[in-house]
Short mmCIF file of C-alpha atoms in Angstrom, two decimals:
data_model
loop_
_atom_site.label_atom_id
_atom_site.label_comp_id
_atom_site.label_asym_id
_atom_site.label_seq_id
_atom_site.Cartn_x
_atom_site.Cartn_y
_atom_site.Cartn_z
CA UNK A 1 13.26 -6.61 -2.17
CA UNK A 2 11.89 -4.96 -5.32
CA UNK A 3 8.71 -7.04 -5.06
CA UNK A 4 8.24 -6.98 -1.29
CA UNK A 5 5.69 -4.16 -1.12
CA UNK A 6 3.41 -5.88 -3.63
CA UNK A 7 3.89 -9.23 -1.92
CA UNK A 8 3.21 -7.75 1.53
CA UNK A 9 -0.21 -6.42 0.49
CA UNK A 10 -1.22 -9.65 -1.23
CA UNK A 11 0.07 -11.88 1.56
CA UNK A 12 -1.68 -9.92 4.32
CA UNK A 13 -4.97 -10.41 2.44
CA UNK A 14 -4.31 -14.14 2.00
CA UNK A 15 -3.42 -14.56 5.70
CA UNK A 16 -6.57 -12.70 6.74
CA UNK A 17 -8.70 -15.01 4.57
CA UNK A 18 -6.95 -18.12 5.94
CA UNK A 19 -7.62 -16.93 9.50
CA UNK A 20 -11.25 -16.11 8.70
CA UNK A 21 -11.80 -19.66 7.46
CA UNK A 22 -11.01 -21.03 10.94
CA UNK A 23 -12.44 -18.35 13.26
CA UNK A 24 -15.48 -19.10 15.43
CA UNK A 25 -18.67 -17.31 14.45
CA UNK A 26 -18.30 -14.69 17.18
CA UNK A 27 -14.97 -13.42 15.78
CA UNK A 28 -13.89 -11.74 12.58
CA UNK A 29 -10.61 -10.60 11.03
CA UNK A 30 -10.07 -7.22 9.44
CA UNK A 31 -7.09 -5.59 7.76
CA UNK A 32 -5.82 -2.33 9.24
CA UNK A 33 -3.31 0.02 7.65
CA UNK A 34 -0.58 2.32 8.85
CA UNK A 35 1.01 4.97 6.66
CA UNK A 36 4.79 5.33 6.73
CA UNK A 37 6.82 8.09 5.13
CA UNK A 38 9.95 6.59 3.63
CA UNK A 39 12.99 8.34 2.22
CA UNK A 40 13.19 7.40 -1.49
CA UNK A 41 15.38 4.37 -2.04
CA UNK A 42 15.99 3.79 1.68
CA UNK A 43 14.43 1.27 4.09
CA UNK A 44 13.92 4.04 6.62
CA UNK A 45 10.40 4.68 7.79
CA UNK A 46 8.45 6.72 10.28
CA UNK A 47 4.88 6.29 11.42
CA UNK A 48 2.90 9.50 11.09
CA UNK A 49 0.05 10.41 13.41
CA UNK A 50 -1.46 13.89 12.92
CA UNK A 51 -1.55 16.37 15.80
CA UNK A 52 -4.64 18.03 14.29
CA UNK A 53 -7.01 16.50 11.74
CA UNK A 54 -9.14 18.79 9.59
CA UNK A 55 -12.29 17.11 8.28
CA UNK A 56 -15.16 18.19 6.06
CA UNK A 57 -18.65 18.60 7.50
CA UNK A 58 -21.07 17.34 4.81
CA UNK A 59 -23.86 19.47 6.34
CA UNK A 60 -21.81 22.66 6.74
CA UNK A 61 -22.16 25.77 4.63
CA UNK A 62 -18.51 25.85 3.64
CA UNK A 63 -18.18 29.48 4.68
CA UNK A 64 -14.83 30.45 6.25
CA UNK A 65 -14.84 31.07 9.99
CA UNK A 66 -12.10 33.69 10.39
CA UNK A 67 -12.72 35.86 13.43
CA UNK A 68 -12.95 39.64 13.17
CA UNK A 69 -9.75 40.19 15.15
CA UNK A 70 -7.69 37.49 13.34
CA UNK A 71 -4.72 38.52 11.23
CA UNK A 72 -3.62 36.76 8.04
CA UNK A 73 0.14 36.36 7.62
CA UNK A 74 1.54 35.97 4.10
CA UNK A 75 3.71 32.85 3.68
CA UNK A 76 7.28 32.61 2.45
CA UNK A 77 7.55 29.71 -0.02
CA UNK A 78 10.51 27.36 0.57
CA UNK A 79 11.27 23.82 -0.54
CA UNK A 80 11.11 20.83 1.79
CA UNK A 81 14.58 19.54 2.67
CA UNK A 82 13.86 15.88 1.88
CA UNK A 83 10.99 14.54 -0.22
CA UNK A 84 9.28 11.53 1.36
CA UNK A 85 7.33 8.76 -0.30
CA UNK A 86 4.18 7.44 1.39
CA UNK A 87 4.21 3.70 2.13
CA UNK A 88 1.10 1.90 3.36
CA UNK A 89 1.53 -1.39 5.20
CA UNK A 90 -1.22 -3.65 6.43
CA UNK A 91 -1.69 -5.66 9.61
CA UNK A 92 -4.52 -7.90 10.82
CA UNK A 93 -6.78 -7.42 13.82
CA UNK A 94 -8.97 -10.15 15.28
CA UNK A 95 -12.12 -8.73 16.89
CA UNK A 96 -14.76 -10.37 19.03
CA UNK A 97 -18.43 -9.67 18.56
CA UNK A 98 -20.55 -8.01 19.74
CA UNK A 99 -18.44 -5.55 21.70
CA UNK A 100 -15.91 -5.18 18.82
CA UNK A 101 -13.07 -5.89 21.24
CA UNK A 102 -9.64 -6.26 19.62
CA UNK A 103 -8.36 -9.64 20.82
CA UNK A 104 -5.26 -10.26 18.68
CA UNK A 105 -3.00 -8.35 16.31
CA UNK A 106 -1.00 -10.11 13.57
CA UNK A 107 2.03 -8.31 12.14
CA UNK A 108 4.01 -9.35 9.06
CA UNK A 109 7.46 -7.82 9.52
CA UNK A 110 8.89 -5.92 6.55
CA UNK A 111 12.19 -4.22 5.67
CA UNK A 112 10.61 -0.90 6.64
CA UNK A 113 10.02 -1.96 10.24
CA UNK A 114 13.10 -4.16 10.70
CA UNK A 115 15.79 -1.68 9.67
CA UNK A 116 16.64 1.99 10.03
CA UNK A 117 14.46 4.46 11.90
CA UNK A 118 11.44 2.31 11.09
CA UNK A 119 12.66 -0.35 13.50
CA UNK A 120 12.47 2.06 16.41
CA UNK A 121 8.97 3.06 15.39
CA UNK A 122 7.88 -0.57 15.21
CA UNK A 123 9.42 -1.43 18.59
CA UNK A 124 7.49 1.50 20.09
CA UNK A 125 4.25 0.21 18.54
CA UNK A 126 5.07 -3.29 19.77
CA UNK A 127 5.60 -2.07 23.35
CA UNK A 128 2.28 -0.25 23.21
CA UNK A 129 0.47 -3.44 22.19
CA UNK A 130 2.26 -5.49 24.86
CA UNK A 131 0.97 -3.12 27.55
CA UNK A 132 -2.61 -3.76 26.49
CA UNK A 133 -4.73 -6.92 27.02
CA UNK A 134 -4.19 -7.95 23.39
CA UNK A 135 -2.45 -11.02 21.93
CA UNK A 136 0.39 -10.19 19.53
CA UNK A 137 1.51 -12.51 16.72
CA UNK A 138 4.54 -11.51 14.64
CA UNK A 139 5.70 -13.28 11.47
CA UNK A 140 9.30 -12.76 10.35
CA UNK A 141 9.98 -14.21 6.90
CA UNK A 142 12.97 -11.92 6.27
CA UNK A 143 16.46 -13.29 6.80
CA UNK A 144 17.91 -9.78 6.59
CA UNK A 145 17.80 -7.28 9.42
CA UNK A 146 17.95 -7.73 13.20
CA UNK A 147 15.61 -10.16 14.93
CA UNK A 148 13.37 -9.27 17.82
CA UNK A 149 15.33 -9.16 21.05
CA UNK A 150 14.01 -11.35 23.87
CA UNK A 151 15.45 -12.35 27.23
CA UNK A 152 17.56 -15.17 25.73
CA UNK A 153 19.01 -16.02 22.30
CA UNK A 154 16.44 -17.22 19.77
CA UNK A 155 16.41 -20.88 18.72
CA UNK A 156 18.20 -21.71 15.49
CA UNK A 157 16.13 -20.96 12.42
CA UNK A 158 15.79 -18.90 9.25
CA UNK A 159 12.19 -17.79 9.82
CA UNK A 160 10.20 -17.12 12.97
CA UNK A 161 6.75 -16.73 14.44
CA UNK A 162 6.43 -14.93 17.79
CA UNK A 163 3.28 -15.36 19.87
CA UNK A 164 2.82 -13.17 22.94
CA UNK A 165 -0.36 -14.00 24.82
CA UNK A 166 -2.07 -11.25 26.80
CA UNK A 167 -2.50 -13.51 29.83
CA UNK A 168 1.09 -14.85 29.77
CA UNK A 169 3.14 -11.66 29.78
CA UNK A 170 6.10 -11.39 29.62
CA UNK A 171 6.49 -14.87 28.10
CA UNK A 172 6.74 -15.14 24.32
CA UNK A 173 6.32 -18.39 22.38
CA UNK A 174 8.93 -18.61 19.61
CA UNK A 175 8.38 -20.94 16.65
CA UNK A 176 11.39 -21.33 14.35
CA UNK A 177 11.90 -23.20 11.10
CA UNK A 178 14.66 -23.48 8.53
CA UNK A 179 14.87 -22.73 4.84
CA UNK A 180 14.27 -26.35 3.89
CA UNK A 181 11.29 -26.96 6.16
CA UNK A 182 7.69 -26.36 5.04
CA UNK A 183 6.06 -23.23 6.40
CA UNK A 184 4.23 -24.26 9.59
CA UNK A 185 0.66 -23.34 10.44
CA UNK A 186 0.03 -19.94 12.02
CA UNK A 187 -1.06 -19.98 15.66
CA UNK A 188 -3.60 -17.30 16.58
CA UNK A 189 -4.71 -17.13 20.23
CA UNK A 190 -8.20 -15.89 21.00
CA UNK A 191 -9.85 -14.76 24.23
CA UNK A 192 -10.35 -17.50 26.82
CA UNK A 193 -12.29 -19.75 27.13
CA UNK A 194 -12.17 -19.87 23.31
CA UNK A 195 -9.43 -22.18 22.02
CA UNK A 196 -6.52 -21.17 19.80
CA UNK A 197 -6.94 -21.46 16.06
CA UNK A 198 -4.44 -22.58 13.45
CA UNK A 199 -4.39 -21.00 9.97
CA UNK A 200 -2.60 -22.55 6.98
CA UNK A 201 0.20 -20.02 6.50
CA UNK A 202 1.94 -22.20 3.91
CA UNK A 203 -1.16 -22.39 1.73
CA UNK A 204 -1.58 -18.61 2.00
CA UNK A 205 2.05 -18.15 0.91
CA UNK A 206 1.69 -20.48 -2.07
CA UNK A 207 -1.57 -18.83 -3.14
CA UNK A 208 0.05 -15.39 -2.91
CA UNK A 209 3.08 -16.52 -4.92
CA UNK A 210 0.92 -18.00 -7.67
CA UNK A 211 -1.59 -15.16 -7.88
CA UNK A 212 1.22 -12.60 -7.97
CA UNK A 213 2.94 -14.55 -10.77
CA UNK A 214 6.28 -14.03 -9.06
CA UNK A 215 7.75 -17.08 -10.84
CA UNK A 216 7.64 -14.98 -14.03
CA UNK A 217 9.26 -11.97 -12.40
CA UNK A 218 12.04 -13.50 -10.33
CA UNK A 219 15.44 -14.31 -11.82
CA UNK A 220 16.45 -17.63 -10.29
CA UNK A 221 19.80 -17.40 -12.02
CA UNK A 222 20.69 -14.16 -10.24
CA UNK A 223 23.51 -13.97 -7.67
CA UNK A 224 22.99 -15.38 -4.19
CA UNK A 225 20.42 -13.63 -1.97
CA UNK A 226 21.35 -11.14 0.72
CA UNK A 227 22.34 -12.18 3.32
CA UNK A 228 24.14 -14.93 1.39
CA UNK A 229 23.58 -18.59 2.15
CA UNK A 230 26.43 -20.91 2.99
CA UNK A 231 27.33 -24.58 2.95
CA UNK A 232 24.62 -27.14 2.31
CA UNK A 233 21.86 -24.50 2.23
CA UNK A 234 23.55 -22.68 -0.66
CA UNK A 235 23.89 -25.92 -2.62
CA UNK A 236 20.30 -26.91 -1.87
CA UNK A 237 18.94 -23.55 -3.04
CA UNK A 238 21.07 -23.67 -6.19
CA UNK A 239 19.63 -27.09 -6.99
CA UNK A 240 16.06 -25.88 -6.47
CA UNK A 241 16.72 -22.80 -8.61
CA UNK A 242 18.04 -24.94 -11.48
CA UNK A 243 14.88 -27.02 -11.40
CA UNK A 244 12.56 -24.01 -11.71
CA UNK A 245 11.06 -23.50 -15.14
CA UNK A 246 8.91 -20.34 -15.39
CA UNK A 247 5.50 -20.95 -16.91
CA UNK A 248 5.03 -19.48 -20.42
#
């Protein structure tokens, strides 16, 4: 968890590049960002959208525009009840040229939008996307936290990819794999008649892990992960951990 924010930024970039390598010429992928305000030390988040945005006019004089009849009220200075830390998380949009139409959105789920108040905010964003003619692809590589709720129980797995096509609502394709299986390719639907594309999610993960030098940071002798593994999976992970030798 201590490294997730750094990993999330790097991995989103790697996924975007892997998708770009397979997109037809009339599409492109771009990284968008949303700013969350998170209580320090807590996986609780809230998406902030301003009611009023004040911008700077580069051609303006800069002179104040207070009306003649306006009154100025002196403030009383108080402290905010709870300090909040800004957290920026990325997502990927697939756009089609030349109308710049958003065709697909790819989300990499994080602790901030799987748990606490942040989950409610993410579900609201998800519902908004599902009401639009946009494909939604969600990647859940976190064993902790509640899974997305669909009309029936999810297939057995440790990690999931959810693909909701704009022209197949309310159906959702669920791809599941276990801890011991290689990471499958990422399915990204485009706008018909253009065919789906497949991006190498496993290669993007490996590239992110190596470039971030996480093998040097992570303690493979630490206690079992949370949630803990059990049975054969726990023994398999312990064997893999013993075989890991960090590079000098």
